[in-house]
PDB file of C-alpha atoms in Angstrom:
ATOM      1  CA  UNK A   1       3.087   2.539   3.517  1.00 46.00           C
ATOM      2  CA  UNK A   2       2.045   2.485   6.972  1.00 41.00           C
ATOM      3  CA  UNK A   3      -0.371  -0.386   6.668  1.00 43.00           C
ATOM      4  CA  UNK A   4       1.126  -4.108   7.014  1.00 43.00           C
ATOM      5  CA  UNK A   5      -1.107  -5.591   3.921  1.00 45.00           C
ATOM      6  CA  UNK A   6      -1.727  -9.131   4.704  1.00 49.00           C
ATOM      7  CA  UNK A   7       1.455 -10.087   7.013  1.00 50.00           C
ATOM      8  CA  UNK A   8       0.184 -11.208  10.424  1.00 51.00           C
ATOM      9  CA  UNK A   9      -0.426  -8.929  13.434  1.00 43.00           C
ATOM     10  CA  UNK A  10       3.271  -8.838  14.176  1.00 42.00           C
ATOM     11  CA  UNK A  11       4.310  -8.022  10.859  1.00 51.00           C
ATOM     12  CA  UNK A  12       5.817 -11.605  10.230  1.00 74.00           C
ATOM     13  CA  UNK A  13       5.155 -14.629   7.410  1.00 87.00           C
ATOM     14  CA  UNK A  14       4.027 -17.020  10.275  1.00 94.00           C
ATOM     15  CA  UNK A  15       1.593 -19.506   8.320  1.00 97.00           C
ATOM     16  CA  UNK A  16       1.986 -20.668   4.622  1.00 98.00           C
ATOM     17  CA  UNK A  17      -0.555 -22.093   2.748  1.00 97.00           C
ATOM     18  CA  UNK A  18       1.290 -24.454   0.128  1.00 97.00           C
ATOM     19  CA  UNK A  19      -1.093 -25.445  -2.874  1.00 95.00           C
ATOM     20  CA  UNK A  20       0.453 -28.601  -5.240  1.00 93.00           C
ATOM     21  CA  UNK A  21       0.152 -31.491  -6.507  1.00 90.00           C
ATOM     22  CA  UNK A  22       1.908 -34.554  -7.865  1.00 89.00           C
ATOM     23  CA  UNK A  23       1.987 -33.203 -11.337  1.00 87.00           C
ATOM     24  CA  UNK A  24       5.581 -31.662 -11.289  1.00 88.00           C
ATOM     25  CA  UNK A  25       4.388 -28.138 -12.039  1.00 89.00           C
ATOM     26  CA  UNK A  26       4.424 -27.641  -8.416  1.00 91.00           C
ATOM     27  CA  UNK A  27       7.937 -28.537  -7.597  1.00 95.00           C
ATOM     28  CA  UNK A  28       9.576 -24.953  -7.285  1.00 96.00           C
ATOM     29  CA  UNK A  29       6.572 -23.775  -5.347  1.00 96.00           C
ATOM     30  CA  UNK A  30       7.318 -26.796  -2.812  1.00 98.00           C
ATOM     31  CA  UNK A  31      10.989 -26.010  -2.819  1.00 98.00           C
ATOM     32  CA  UNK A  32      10.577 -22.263  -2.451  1.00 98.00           C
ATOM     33  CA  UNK A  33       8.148 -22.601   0.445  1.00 98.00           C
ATOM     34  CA  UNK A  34      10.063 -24.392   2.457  1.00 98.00           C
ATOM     35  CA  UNK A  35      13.394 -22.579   1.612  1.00 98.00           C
ATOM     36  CA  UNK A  36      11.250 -19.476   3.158  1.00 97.00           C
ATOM     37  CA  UNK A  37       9.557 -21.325   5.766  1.00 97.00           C
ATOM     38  CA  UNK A  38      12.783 -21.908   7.440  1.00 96.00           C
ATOM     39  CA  UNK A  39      14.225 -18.580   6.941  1.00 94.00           C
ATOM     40  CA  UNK A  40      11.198 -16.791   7.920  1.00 93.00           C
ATOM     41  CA  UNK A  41      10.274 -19.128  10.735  1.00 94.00           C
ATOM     42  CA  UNK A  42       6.610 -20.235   9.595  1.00 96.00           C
ATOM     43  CA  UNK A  43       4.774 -22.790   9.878  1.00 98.00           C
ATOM     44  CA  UNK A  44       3.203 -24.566   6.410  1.00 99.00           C
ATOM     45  CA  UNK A  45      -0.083 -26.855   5.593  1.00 98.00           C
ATOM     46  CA  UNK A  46       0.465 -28.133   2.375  1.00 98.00           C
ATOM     47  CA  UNK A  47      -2.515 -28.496  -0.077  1.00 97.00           C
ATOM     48  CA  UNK A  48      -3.307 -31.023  -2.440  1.00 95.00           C
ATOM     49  CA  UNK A  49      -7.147 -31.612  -4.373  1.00 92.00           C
ATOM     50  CA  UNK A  50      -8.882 -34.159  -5.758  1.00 91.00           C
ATOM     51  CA  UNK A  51     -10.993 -33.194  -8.637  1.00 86.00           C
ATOM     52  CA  UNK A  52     -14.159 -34.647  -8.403  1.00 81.00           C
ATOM     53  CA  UNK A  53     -18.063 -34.770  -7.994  1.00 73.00           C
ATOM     54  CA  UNK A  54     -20.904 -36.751  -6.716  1.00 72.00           C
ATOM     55  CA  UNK A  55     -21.622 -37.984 -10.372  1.00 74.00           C
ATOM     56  CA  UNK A  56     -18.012 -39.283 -10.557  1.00 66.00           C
ATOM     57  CA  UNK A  57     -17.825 -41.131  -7.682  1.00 68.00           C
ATOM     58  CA  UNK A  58     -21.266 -42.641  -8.213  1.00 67.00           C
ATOM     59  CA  UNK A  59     -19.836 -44.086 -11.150  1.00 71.00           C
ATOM     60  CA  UNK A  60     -16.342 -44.434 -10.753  1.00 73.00           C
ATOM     61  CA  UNK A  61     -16.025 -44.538  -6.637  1.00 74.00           C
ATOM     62  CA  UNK A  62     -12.744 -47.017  -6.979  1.00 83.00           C
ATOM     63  CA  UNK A  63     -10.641 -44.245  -9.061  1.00 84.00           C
ATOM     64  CA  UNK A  64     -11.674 -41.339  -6.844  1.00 82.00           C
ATOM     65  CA  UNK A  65     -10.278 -44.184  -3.854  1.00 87.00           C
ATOM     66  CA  UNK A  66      -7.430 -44.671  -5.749  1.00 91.00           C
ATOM     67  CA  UNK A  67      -6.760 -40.491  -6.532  1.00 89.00           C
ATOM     68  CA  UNK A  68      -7.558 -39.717  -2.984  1.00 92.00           C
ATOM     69  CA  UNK A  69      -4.510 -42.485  -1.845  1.00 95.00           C
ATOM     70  CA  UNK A  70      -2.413 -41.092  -4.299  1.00 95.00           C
ATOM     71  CA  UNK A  71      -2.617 -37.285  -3.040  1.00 95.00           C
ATOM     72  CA  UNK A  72      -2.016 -38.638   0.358  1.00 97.00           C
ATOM     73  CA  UNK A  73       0.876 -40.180  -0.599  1.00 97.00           C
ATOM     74  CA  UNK A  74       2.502 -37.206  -2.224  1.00 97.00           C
ATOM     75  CA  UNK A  75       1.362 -34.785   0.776  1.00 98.00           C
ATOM     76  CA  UNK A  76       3.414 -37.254   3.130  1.00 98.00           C
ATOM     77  CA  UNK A  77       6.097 -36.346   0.747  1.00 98.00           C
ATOM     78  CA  UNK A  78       5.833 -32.898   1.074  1.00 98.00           C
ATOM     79  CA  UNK A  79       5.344 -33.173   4.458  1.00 98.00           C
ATOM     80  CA  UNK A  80       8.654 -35.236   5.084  1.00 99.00           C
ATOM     81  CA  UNK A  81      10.678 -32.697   2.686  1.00 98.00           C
ATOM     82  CA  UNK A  82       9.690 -29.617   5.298  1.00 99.00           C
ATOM     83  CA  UNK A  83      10.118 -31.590   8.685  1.00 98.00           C
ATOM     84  CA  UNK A  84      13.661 -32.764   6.849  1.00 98.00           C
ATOM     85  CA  UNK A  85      14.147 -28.740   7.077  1.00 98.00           C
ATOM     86  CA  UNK A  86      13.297 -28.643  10.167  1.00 98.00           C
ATOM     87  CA  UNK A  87       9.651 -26.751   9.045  1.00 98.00           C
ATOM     88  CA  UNK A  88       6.464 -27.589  10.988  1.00 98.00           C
ATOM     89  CA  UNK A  89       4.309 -28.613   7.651  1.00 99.00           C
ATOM     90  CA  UNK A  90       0.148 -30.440   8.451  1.00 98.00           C
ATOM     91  CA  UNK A  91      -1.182 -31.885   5.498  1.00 98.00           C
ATOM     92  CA  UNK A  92      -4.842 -30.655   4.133  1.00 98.00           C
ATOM     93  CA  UNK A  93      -6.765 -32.934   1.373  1.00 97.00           C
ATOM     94  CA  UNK A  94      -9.474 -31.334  -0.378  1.00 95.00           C
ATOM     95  CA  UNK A  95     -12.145 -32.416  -2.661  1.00 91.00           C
ATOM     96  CA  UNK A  96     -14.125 -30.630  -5.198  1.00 90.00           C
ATOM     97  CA  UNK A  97     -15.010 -30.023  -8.870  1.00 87.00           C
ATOM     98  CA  UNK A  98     -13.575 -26.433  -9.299  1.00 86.00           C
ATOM     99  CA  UNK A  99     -10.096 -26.328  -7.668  1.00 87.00           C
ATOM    100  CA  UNK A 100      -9.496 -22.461  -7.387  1.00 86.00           C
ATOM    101  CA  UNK A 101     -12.781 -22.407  -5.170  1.00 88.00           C
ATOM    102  CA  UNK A 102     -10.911 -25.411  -3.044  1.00 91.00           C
ATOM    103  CA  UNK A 103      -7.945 -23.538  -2.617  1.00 91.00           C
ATOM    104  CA  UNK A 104     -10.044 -20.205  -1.924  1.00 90.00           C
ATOM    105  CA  UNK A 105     -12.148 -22.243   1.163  1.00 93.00           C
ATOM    106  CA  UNK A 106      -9.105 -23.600   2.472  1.00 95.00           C
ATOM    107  CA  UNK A 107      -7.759 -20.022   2.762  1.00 93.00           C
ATOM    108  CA  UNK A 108     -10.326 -18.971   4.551  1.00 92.00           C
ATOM    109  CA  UNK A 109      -9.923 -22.314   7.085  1.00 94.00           C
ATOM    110  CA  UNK A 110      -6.147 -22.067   7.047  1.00 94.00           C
ATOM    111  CA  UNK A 111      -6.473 -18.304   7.248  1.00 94.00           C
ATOM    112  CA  UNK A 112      -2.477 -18.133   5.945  1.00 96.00           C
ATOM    113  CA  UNK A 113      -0.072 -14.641   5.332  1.00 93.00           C
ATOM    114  CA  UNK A 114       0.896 -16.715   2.205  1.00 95.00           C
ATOM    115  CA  UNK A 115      -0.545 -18.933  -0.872  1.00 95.00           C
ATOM    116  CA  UNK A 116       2.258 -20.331  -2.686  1.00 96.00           C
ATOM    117  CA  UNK A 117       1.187 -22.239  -5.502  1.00 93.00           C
ATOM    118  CA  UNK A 118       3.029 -23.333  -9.214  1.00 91.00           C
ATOM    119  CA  UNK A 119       2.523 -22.106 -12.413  1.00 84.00           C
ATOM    120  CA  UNK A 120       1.649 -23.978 -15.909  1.00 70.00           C
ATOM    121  CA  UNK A 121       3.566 -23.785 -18.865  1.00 45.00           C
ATOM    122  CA  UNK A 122       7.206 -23.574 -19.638  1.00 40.00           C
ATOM    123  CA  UNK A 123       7.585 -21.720 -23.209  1.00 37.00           C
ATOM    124  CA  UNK A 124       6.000 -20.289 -26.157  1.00 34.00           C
ATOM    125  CA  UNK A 125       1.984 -19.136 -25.369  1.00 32.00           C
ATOM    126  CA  UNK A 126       1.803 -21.810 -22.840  1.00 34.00           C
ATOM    127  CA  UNK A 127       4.481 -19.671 -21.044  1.00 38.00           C
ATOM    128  CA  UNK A 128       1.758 -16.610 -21.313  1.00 38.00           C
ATOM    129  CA  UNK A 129      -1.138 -18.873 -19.983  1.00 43.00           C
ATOM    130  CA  UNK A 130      -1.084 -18.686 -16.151  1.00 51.00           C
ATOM    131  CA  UNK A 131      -3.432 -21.442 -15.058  1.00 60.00           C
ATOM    132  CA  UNK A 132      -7.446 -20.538 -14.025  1.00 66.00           C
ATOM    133  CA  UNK A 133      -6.807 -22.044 -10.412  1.00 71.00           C
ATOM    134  CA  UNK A 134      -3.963 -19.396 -10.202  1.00 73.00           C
ATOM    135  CA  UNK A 135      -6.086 -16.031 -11.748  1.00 68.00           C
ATOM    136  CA  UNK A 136      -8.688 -16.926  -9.267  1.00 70.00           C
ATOM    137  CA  UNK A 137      -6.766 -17.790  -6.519  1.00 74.00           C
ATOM    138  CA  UNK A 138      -5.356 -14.160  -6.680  1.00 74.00           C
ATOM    139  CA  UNK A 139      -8.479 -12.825  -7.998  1.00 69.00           C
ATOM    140  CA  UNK A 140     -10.606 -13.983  -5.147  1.00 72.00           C
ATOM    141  CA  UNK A 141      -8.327 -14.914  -2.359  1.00 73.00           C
ATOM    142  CA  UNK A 142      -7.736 -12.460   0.760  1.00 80.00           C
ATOM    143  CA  UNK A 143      -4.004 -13.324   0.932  1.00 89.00           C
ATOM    144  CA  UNK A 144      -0.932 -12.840  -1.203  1.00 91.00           C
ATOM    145  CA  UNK A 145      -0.109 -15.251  -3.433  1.00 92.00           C
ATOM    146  CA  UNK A 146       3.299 -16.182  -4.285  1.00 95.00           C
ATOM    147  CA  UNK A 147       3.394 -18.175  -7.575  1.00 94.00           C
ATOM    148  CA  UNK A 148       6.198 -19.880  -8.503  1.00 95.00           C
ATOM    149  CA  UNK A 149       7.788 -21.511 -11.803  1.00 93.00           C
ATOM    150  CA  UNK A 150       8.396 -25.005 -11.850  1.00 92.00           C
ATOM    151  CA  UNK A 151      12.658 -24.438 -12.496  1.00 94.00           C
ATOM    152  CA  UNK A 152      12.433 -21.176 -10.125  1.00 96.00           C
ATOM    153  CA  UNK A 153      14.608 -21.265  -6.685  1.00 96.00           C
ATOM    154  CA  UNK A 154      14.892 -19.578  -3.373  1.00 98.00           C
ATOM    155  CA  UNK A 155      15.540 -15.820  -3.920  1.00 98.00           C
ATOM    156  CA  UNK A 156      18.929 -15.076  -2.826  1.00 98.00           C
ATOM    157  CA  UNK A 157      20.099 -11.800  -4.942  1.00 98.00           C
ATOM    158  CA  UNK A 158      17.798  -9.308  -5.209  1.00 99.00           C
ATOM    159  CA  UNK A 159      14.180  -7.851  -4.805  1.00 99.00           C
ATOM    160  CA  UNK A 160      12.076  -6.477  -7.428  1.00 98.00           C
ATOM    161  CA  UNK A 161       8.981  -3.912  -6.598  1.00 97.00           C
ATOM    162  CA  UNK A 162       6.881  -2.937  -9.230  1.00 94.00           C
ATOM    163  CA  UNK A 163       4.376  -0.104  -8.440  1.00 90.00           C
ATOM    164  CA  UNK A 164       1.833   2.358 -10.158  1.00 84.00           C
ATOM    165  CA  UNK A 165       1.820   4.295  -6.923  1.00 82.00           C
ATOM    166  CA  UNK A 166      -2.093   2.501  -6.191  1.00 83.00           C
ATOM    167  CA  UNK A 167      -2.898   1.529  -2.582  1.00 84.00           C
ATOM    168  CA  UNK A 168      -2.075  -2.506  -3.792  1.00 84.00           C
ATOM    169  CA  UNK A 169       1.341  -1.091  -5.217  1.00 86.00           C
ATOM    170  CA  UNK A 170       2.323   0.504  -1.546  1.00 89.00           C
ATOM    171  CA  UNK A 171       0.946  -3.010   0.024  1.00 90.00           C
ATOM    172  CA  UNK A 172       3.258  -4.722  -2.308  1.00 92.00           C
ATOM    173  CA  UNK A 173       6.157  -2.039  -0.980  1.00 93.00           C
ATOM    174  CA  UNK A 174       5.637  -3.097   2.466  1.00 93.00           C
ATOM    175  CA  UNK A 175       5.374  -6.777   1.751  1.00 94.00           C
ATOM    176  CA  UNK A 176       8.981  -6.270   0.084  1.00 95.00           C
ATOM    177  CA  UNK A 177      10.568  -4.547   2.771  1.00 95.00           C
ATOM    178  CA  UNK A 178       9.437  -7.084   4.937  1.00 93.00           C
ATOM    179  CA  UNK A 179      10.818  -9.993   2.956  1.00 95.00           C
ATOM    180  CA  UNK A 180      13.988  -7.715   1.942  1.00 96.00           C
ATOM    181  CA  UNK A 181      14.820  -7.678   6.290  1.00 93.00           C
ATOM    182  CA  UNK A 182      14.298 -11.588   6.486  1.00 91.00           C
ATOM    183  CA  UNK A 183      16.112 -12.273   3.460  1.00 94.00           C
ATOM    184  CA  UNK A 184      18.583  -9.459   3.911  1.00 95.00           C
ATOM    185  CA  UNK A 185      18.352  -8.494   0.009  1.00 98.00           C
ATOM    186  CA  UNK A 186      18.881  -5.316  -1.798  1.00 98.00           C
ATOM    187  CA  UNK A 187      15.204  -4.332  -3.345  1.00 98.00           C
ATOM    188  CA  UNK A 188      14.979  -2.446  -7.036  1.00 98.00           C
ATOM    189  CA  UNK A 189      11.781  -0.634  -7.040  1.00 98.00           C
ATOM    190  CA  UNK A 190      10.216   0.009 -11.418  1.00 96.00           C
ATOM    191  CA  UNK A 191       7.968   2.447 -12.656  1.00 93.00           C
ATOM    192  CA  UNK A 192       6.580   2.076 -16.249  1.00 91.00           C
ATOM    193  CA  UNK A 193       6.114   5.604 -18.183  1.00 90.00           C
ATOM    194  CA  UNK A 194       2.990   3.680 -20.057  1.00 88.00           C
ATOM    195  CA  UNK A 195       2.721   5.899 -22.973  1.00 85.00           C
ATOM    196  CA  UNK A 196      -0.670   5.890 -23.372  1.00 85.00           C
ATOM    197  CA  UNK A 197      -0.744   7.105 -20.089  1.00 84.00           C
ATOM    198  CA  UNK A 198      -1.069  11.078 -18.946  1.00 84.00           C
ATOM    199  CA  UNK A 199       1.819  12.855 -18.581  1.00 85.00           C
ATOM    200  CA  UNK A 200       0.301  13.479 -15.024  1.00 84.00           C
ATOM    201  CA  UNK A 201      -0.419   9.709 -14.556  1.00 84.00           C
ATOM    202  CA  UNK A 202       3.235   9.567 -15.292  1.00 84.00           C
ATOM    203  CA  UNK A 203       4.175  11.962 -13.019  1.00 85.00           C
ATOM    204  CA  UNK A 204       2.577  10.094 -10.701  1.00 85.00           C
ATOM    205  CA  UNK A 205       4.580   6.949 -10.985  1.00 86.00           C
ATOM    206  CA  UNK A 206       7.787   9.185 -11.332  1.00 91.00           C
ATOM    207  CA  UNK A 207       6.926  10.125  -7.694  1.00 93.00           C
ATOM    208  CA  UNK A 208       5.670   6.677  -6.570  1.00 92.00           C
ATOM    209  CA  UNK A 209       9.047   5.315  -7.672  1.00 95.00           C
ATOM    210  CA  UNK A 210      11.338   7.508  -5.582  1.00 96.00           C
ATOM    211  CA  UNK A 211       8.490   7.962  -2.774  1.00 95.00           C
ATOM    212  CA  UNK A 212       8.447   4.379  -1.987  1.00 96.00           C
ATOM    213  CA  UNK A 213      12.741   4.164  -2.495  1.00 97.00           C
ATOM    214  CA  UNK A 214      12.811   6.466  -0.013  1.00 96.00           C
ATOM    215  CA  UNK A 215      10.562   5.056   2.538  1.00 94.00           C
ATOM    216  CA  UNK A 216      12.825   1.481   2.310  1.00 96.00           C
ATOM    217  CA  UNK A 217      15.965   3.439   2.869  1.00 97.00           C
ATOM    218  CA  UNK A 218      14.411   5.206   6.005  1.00 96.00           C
ATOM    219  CA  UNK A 219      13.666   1.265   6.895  1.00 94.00           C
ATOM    220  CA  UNK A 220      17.504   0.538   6.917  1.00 96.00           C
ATOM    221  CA  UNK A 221      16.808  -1.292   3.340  1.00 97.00           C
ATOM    222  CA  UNK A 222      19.248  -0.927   0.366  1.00 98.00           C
ATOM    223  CA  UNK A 223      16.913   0.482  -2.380  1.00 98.00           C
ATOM    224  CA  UNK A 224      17.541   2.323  -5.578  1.00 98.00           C
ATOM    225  CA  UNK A 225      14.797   3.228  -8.426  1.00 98.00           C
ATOM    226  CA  UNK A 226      14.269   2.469 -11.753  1.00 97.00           C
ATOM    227  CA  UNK A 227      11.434   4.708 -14.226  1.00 95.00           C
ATOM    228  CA  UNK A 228      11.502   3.123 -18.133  1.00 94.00           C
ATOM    229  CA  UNK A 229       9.167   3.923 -20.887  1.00 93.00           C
ATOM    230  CA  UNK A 230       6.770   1.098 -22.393  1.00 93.00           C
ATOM    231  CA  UNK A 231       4.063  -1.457 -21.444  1.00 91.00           C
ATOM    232  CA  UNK A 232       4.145  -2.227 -17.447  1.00 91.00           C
ATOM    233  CA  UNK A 233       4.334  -5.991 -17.798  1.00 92.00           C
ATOM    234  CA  UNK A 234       7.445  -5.789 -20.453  1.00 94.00           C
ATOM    235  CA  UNK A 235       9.578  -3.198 -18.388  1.00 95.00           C
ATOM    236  CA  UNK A 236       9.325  -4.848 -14.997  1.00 96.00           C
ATOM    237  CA  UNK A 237      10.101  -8.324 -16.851  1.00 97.00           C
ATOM    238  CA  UNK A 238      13.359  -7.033 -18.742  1.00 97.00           C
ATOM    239  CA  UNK A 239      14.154  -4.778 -15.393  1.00 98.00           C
ATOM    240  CA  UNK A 240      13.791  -8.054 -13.004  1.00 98.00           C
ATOM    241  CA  UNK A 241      16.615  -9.686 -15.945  1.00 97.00           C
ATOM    242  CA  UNK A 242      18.432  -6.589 -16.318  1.00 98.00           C
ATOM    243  CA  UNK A 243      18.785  -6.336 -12.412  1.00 97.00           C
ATOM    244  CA  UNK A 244      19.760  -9.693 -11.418  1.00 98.00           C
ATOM    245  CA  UNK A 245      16.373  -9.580  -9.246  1.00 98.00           C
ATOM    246  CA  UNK A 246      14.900 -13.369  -8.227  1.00 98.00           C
ATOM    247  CA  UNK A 247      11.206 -12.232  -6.836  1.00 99.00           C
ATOM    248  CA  UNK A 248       8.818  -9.719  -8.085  1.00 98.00           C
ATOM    249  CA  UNK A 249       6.469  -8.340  -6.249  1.00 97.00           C
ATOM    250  CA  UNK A 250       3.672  -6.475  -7.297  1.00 93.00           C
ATOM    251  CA  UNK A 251       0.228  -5.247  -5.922  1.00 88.00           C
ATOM    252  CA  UNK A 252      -2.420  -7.869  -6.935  1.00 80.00           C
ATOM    253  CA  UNK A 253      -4.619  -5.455  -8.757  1.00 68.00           C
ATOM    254  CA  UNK A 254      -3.449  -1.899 -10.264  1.00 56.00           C
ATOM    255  CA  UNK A 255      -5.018   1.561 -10.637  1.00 47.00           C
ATOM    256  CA  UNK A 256      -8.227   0.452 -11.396  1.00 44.00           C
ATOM    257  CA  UNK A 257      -8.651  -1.559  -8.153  1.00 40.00           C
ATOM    258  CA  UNK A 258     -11.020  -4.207  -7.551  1.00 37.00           C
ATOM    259  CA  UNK A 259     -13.499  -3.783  -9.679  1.00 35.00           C
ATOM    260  CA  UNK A 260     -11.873  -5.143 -12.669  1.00 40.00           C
ATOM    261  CA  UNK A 261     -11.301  -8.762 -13.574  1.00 37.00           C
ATOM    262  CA  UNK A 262      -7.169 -10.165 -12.930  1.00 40.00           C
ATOM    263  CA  UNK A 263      -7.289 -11.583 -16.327  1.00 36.00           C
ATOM    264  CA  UNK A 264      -5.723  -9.594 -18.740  1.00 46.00           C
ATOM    265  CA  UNK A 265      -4.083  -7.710 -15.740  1.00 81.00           C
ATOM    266  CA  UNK A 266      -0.094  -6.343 -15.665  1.00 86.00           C
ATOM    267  CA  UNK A 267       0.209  -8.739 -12.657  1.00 86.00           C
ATOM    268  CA  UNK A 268      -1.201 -11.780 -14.681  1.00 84.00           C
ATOM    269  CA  UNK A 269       1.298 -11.129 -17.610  1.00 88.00           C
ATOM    270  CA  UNK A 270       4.573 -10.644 -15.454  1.00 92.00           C
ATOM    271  CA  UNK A 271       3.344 -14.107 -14.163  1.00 91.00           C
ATOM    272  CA  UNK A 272       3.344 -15.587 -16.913  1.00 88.00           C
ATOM    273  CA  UNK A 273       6.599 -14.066 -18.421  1.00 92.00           C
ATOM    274  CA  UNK A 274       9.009 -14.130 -15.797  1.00 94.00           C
ATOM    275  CA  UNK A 275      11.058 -16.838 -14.621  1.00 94.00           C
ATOM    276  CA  UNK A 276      11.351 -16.142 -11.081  1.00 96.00           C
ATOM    277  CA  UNK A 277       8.757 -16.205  -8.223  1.00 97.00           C
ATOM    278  CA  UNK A 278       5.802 -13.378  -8.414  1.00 96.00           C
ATOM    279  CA  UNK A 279       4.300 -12.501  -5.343  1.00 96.00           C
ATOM    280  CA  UNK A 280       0.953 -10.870  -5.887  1.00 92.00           C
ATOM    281  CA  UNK A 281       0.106  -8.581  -2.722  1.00 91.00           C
ATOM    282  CA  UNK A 282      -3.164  -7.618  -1.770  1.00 83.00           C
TER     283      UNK A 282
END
């Protein structure tokens, strides 16, 4: 846990790459990013797209005019919200057929310690769906990406860590302690005994757990641990309720590293379940 993941060379949130749009789905992810903006002292540029192609506009060149107005509209919204907070905020317009690729290229321009973006869905299965633009956002980004639900706020009670005891599980440790000393929060790390799992897989999170407890104390953090049997996804959900906790954090891929799609993934399905912000660490 030596390693600071994806935080800046001085171990801080310093730039904040805020993907929305005028839908409403984005709301919480606007209102959470600047609530940590100001507490964590960084700087935002808030992106909006506009879907589009050459086809489109050949053929329809006044309502891509007319979309492109809009979204500059509602950035100058967004950007008025975070100056209001007293947050430095730029806006960035972006146009393209395939927005996950937008947001991905304007990482790499904006080169950011964050992505916050919204999530889809409210209930039901379209609760469970976590939008494509999200999956491969986190899939294919180089930053963590903090996605939030349209009703979620500001974390203010407590810190949820959920590891495996992979390398992206001890970046998502780090990335909590980190956010636990700016926020001044008490952190709750969760093991899952999977039972399909080995008992020496098992053993392994069972160490993980109080490996990486200890490691926050020694940081001056308040930590305790929790190990539960059943699926990953469900015991870090009803843990995070259970707890009180108002941000998960987990490591952006598991185990099985990078070689296997996000879709499908523990971190995908805690994203879709929960009702407070995830924050996906790579």
């Amino acid at each position: 846990m030596s390693e600071q993941g994806q935080l800046s060379p001085t171990g801080r949130f310093e730039k904040i790459l805020l993907a929305s749009d005028a839908s409403g789905f984005g709301a919480g992810a606007v209102r959470v990013a600047i609530a940590f903006a100001t507490k964590s002292g960084a700087r935002i540029t808030a992106l909006t797209i506009v879907r589009t192609n050459p086809e489109y506009e050949a053929l329809a060149h006044d309502l891509v005019e007319r979309a492109e107005e809009d979204a500059w509209n509602y950035l100058d919204t967004v950007v008025a919200a975070a100056k209001e907070a007293g947050v430095a905020c730029e806006p960035m317009l972006r146009r393209g057929e395939d927005p996950a690729r937008e947001i991905v290229e304007a990482e790499v321009e904006a080169r950011p310690d964050l992505l916050v973006m919204g999530r889809r869905g409210s209930r039901g299965l379209a609760r469970m769906s976590v939008g494509d633009a999200t999956v491969k956002a986190i899939g294919r980004g180089q930053c963590s990406v903090l996605v939030v639900p349209r009703a979620a706020e500001m974390w203010t009670r407590r810190i949820l860590i959920g590891t495996d005891g992979s390398r992206f599980g001890d970046a998502a440790a780090v990335t909590a302690g980190a956010i636990a000393r700016v926020c001044r929060l008490p952190v709750t790390v969760v093991g899952a005994m999977v039972p399909s799992h080995s008992e020496a897989r098992q053993e392994d999170g069972r160490r993980a757990v109080e490996r990486t407890v200890q490691l926050l104390q020694k940081d001056g953090i308040e930590a305790d641990g929790v190990v539960a049997p059943g699926e990953a996804d469900s015991v870090i959900v009803a843990t995070a309720k259970s707890r009180d906790a108002d941000l998960i954090v987990l490591g952006s891929h598991g185990r099985t590293g990078l070689d296997r799609a996000l879709v499908g993934s523990v971190c995908e399905r805690v994203i879709g379940q929960a009702s407070s912000a995830v924050l996906a660490v790579r």
